[in-house]
Every structure is written in structure tokens, then in C-alpha cells.
Amino acid sequence: MLYETNLEVVPLSKEIDFLKKYIDLMKLRVSDKTSVSYSFPVKETGIQIAPLLFISLIENAFKHGVSATKPSTIDINMTCNGATVLFSVENHNFPKKTDDKSGSGIGLQNLEKRLELLYSDKFNFKTILKDDCFLVTLKIETN
């Protein structure tokens, strides 16, 4: 996968395969109190996309959306409409303690900067924190 990050674009189907493997691996690490579901396009879309755009959103869901003691859910969804990719992740939100220094906390900002460089006016990126849930949506027009 690291070699492919040198490429400007990769087939969306290859990116989906990587995401599924990552999610399945992470599912092994969480307790049975955590429900993880995902849905991706099953048919070949022919879409080419910049690599590793979605992974940080999924990483965040596992980092901030899982509790060792409380029930939690992570729902990941990707659909395609023509050359447009619609991606969302919804998860419970368990804020990190202020003394927790793991991670730098700039993943979403870096993703947004990358999207601006790669897709300038062809993307829509939103985050919504409501009650104890966090929702992120990303729409990218790939043509």
C-alpha cells in the first residue's frame, strides 16, 4: 500500500479492499460491546481516486468511537453515483481525556488540506458532533 501512495490515483475498488481489511482487523481488537458495520459498492465503478483519503476517518472512528465499558457503534458507508463518491462514518463519541497525549489531533485538518489540494472545488467535507455521536461525511466528484 505504501508504494501506491506514490501514485496520484488508484482504482476505488483497490482502496475499498484496503479499507475492508483494515476494518476487519480493527474489529478483532474491539470488545463485543462494539458493533461495527460497513457497506461499500460491490460492483466495479471504474472510479480512480487519490489513495488513503478515507482511512484517517475510519481510524478516528476506532480511536474515538470505542469504549471498553460502554456499548458503541461504528457505521461506515460508501456509495457511488456516476463519478461521485459519497462516504460517511458515524460513531459514538468518547472524548479523550485532556491528559491523553496519544496522536496529534490534526488528522481531520490534514485531510481537509489534502482534499483542497487534490479536489479543490469538487468535494464537500462535513463533521457533525451531536450529543454522543460523531458524523463525518465526504463527497468527492472524481471527474
CSV table of C-alpha atoms in Angstrom, one decimal:
chain,number,residue,atom,x,y,z
A,1,MET,CA,0.0,0.0,0.0
A,2,LEU,CA,2.9,2.4,0.8
A,3,TYR,CA,4.2,2.1,-2.8
A,4,GLU,CA,0.7,3.1,-4.1
A,5,THR,CA,0.7,6.3,-2.2
A,6,ASN,CA,3.3,7.5,-4.7
A,7,LEU,CA,0.6,7.2,-7.4
A,8,GLU,CA,-1.7,10.1,-8.0
A,9,VAL,CA,-4.8,7.9,-8.2
A,10,VAL,CA,-5.7,4.3,-7.6
A,11,PRO,CA,-8.8,2.3,-8.5
A,12,LEU,CA,-11.5,2.9,-6.0
A,13,SER,CA,-12.1,-0.9,-5.8
A,14,LYS,CA,-8.5,-1.3,-4.6
A,15,GLU,CA,-9.0,1.4,-2.0
A,16,ILE,CA,-12.2,-0.4,-0.8
A,17,ASP,CA,-10.3,-3.7,-0.5
A,18,PHE,CA,-7.7,-2.0,1.7
A,19,LEU,CA,-10.4,-0.3,3.9
A,20,LYS,CA,-12.3,-3.6,4.4
A,21,LYS,CA,-9.2,-5.3,5.5
A,22,TYR,CA,-8.3,-2.5,7.9
A,23,ILE,CA,-11.9,-2.6,9.4
A,24,ASP,CA,-11.9,-6.3,9.7
A,25,LEU,CA,-8.5,-6.2,11.5
A,26,MET,CA,-9.7,-3.4,13.9
A,27,LYS,CA,-12.9,-5.4,14.6
A,28,LEU,CA,-10.7,-8.1,16.1
A,29,ARG,CA,-9.3,-5.5,18.6
A,30,VAL,CA,-12.6,-4.2,20.0
A,31,SER,CA,-14.8,-5.8,22.6
A,32,ASP,CA,-18.2,-7.4,21.9
A,33,LYS,CA,-19.8,-4.2,23.2
A,34,THR,CA,-18.8,-2.5,20.0
A,35,SER,CA,-20.9,-3.0,16.8
A,36,VAL,CA,-19.1,-2.3,13.6
A,37,SER,CA,-20.9,-2.3,10.2
A,38,TYR,CA,-19.8,-1.2,6.8
A,39,SER,CA,-21.2,-1.0,3.3
A,40,PHE,CA,-19.2,-0.4,0.1
A,41,PRO,CA,-20.1,-0.6,-3.6
A,42,VAL,CA,-19.8,-4.2,-4.7
A,43,LYS,CA,-19.6,-3.6,-8.4
A,44,GLU,CA,-16.6,-2.2,-10.2
A,45,THR,CA,-17.2,1.5,-10.5
A,46,GLY,CA,-14.2,2.4,-12.8
A,47,ILE,CA,-13.5,5.4,-10.5
A,48,GLN,CA,-10.0,6.4,-9.9
A,49,ILE,CA,-9.3,8.2,-6.6
A,50,ALA,CA,-6.3,9.6,-4.6
A,51,PRO,CA,-5.1,6.9,-2.3
A,52,LEU,CA,-5.6,6.9,1.5
A,53,LEU,CA,-8.3,9.6,1.7
A,54,PHE,CA,-10.8,7.6,3.8
A,55,ILE,CA,-8.5,5.7,6.1
A,56,SER,CA,-8.0,8.6,8.6
A,57,LEU,CA,-11.8,8.9,9.0
A,58,ILE,CA,-12.0,5.2,9.8
A,59,GLU,CA,-9.0,5.3,12.2
A,60,ASN,CA,-10.7,8.2,14.0
A,61,ALA,CA,-13.9,6.2,14.4
A,62,PHE,CA,-12.0,3.4,16.1
A,63,LYS,CA,-9.9,5.8,18.2
A,64,HIS,CA,-12.7,8.0,19.5
A,65,GLY,CA,-15.8,5.8,19.0
A,66,VAL,CA,-15.0,2.8,21.0
A,67,SER,CA,-15.3,2.3,24.8
A,68,ALA,CA,-14.0,-0.6,26.8
A,69,THR,CA,-17.0,-0.5,29.1
A,70,LYS,CA,-19.9,1.1,27.3
A,71,PRO,CA,-21.8,-0.1,24.2
A,72,SER,CA,-20.7,1.7,21.0
A,73,THR,CA,-21.3,1.6,17.3
A,74,ILE,CA,-19.4,2.5,14.2
A,75,ASP,CA,-21.3,2.6,10.9
A,76,ILE,CA,-19.3,3.1,7.7
A,77,ASN,CA,-21.0,3.7,4.3
A,78,MET,CA,-19.8,4.4,0.8
A,79,THR,CA,-21.9,4.8,-2.3
A,80,CYS,CA,-21.1,5.9,-5.8
A,81,ASN,CA,-23.3,7.9,-8.2
A,82,GLY,CA,-21.7,8.2,-11.5
A,83,ALA,CA,-18.2,9.7,-10.8
A,84,THR,CA,-19.2,11.0,-7.4
A,85,VAL,CA,-18.2,9.1,-4.2
A,86,LEU,CA,-20.3,9.6,-1.1
A,87,PHE,CA,-18.6,8.4,2.2
A,88,SER,CA,-19.8,8.6,5.7
A,89,VAL,CA,-18.8,7.4,9.1
A,90,GLU,CA,-21.0,7.7,12.2
A,91,ASN,CA,-19.8,6.6,15.6
A,92,HIS,CA,-20.3,7.1,19.3
A,93,ASN,CA,-18.0,9.8,20.7
A,94,PHE,CA,-15.9,9.1,23.7
A,95,PRO,CA,-13.7,12.2,24.0
A,96,LYS,CA,-10.1,11.6,25.0
A,97,LYS,CA,-9.0,12.8,28.5
A,98,THR,CA,-7.2,16.1,28.5
A,99,ASP,CA,-4.0,14.3,29.7
A,100,ASP,CA,-4.1,11.7,26.9
A,101,LYS,CA,-1.4,12.8,24.5
A,102,SER,CA,-1.8,9.9,22.0
A,103,GLY,CA,-2.0,11.2,18.5
A,104,SER,CA,-1.6,14.8,17.4
A,105,GLY,CA,-5.2,15.6,16.8
A,106,ILE,CA,-4.6,17.1,13.4
A,107,GLY,CA,-5.9,14.2,11.2
A,108,LEU,CA,-9.1,15.9,10.0
A,109,GLN,CA,-7.3,19.2,9.3
A,110,ASN,CA,-4.7,17.4,7.3
A,111,LEU,CA,-7.3,15.5,5.3
A,112,GLU,CA,-9.2,18.7,4.5
A,113,LYS,CA,-5.9,20.4,3.3
A,114,ARG,CA,-5.2,17.4,1.1
A,115,LEU,CA,-8.7,17.4,-0.3
A,116,GLU,CA,-8.3,21.1,-1.1
A,117,LEU,CA,-5.1,20.4,-3.0
A,118,LEU,CA,-6.4,17.4,-4.9
A,119,TYR,CA,-10.1,18.2,-5.5
A,120,SER,CA,-10.3,21.9,-4.8
A,121,ASP,CA,-13.9,22.8,-5.6
A,122,LYS,CA,-15.0,19.2,-6.2
A,123,PHE,CA,-15.5,18.0,-2.6
A,124,ASN,CA,-17.7,18.6,0.4
A,125,PHE,CA,-16.4,17.6,3.8
A,126,LYS,CA,-18.6,18.0,7.0
A,127,THR,CA,-18.2,16.9,10.6
A,128,ILE,CA,-21.2,17.0,13.0
A,129,LEU,CA,-20.9,16.4,16.7
A,130,LYS,CA,-24.4,15.8,18.2
A,131,ASP,CA,-24.9,14.5,21.7
A,132,ASP,CA,-22.7,11.4,22.0
A,133,CYS,CA,-22.4,10.8,18.2
A,134,PHE,CA,-19.9,12.0,15.7
A,135,LEU,CA,-20.8,12.0,12.0
A,136,VAL,CA,-18.4,12.8,9.1
A,137,THR,CA,-19.5,13.0,5.5
A,138,LEU,CA,-17.3,13.3,2.5
A,139,LYS,CA,-18.5,13.8,-1.1
A,140,ILE,CA,-15.9,13.8,-3.9
A,141,GLU,CA,-16.5,14.4,-7.6
A,142,THR,CA,-13.7,12.4,-9.3
A,143,ASN,CA,-14.1,13.7,-12.8
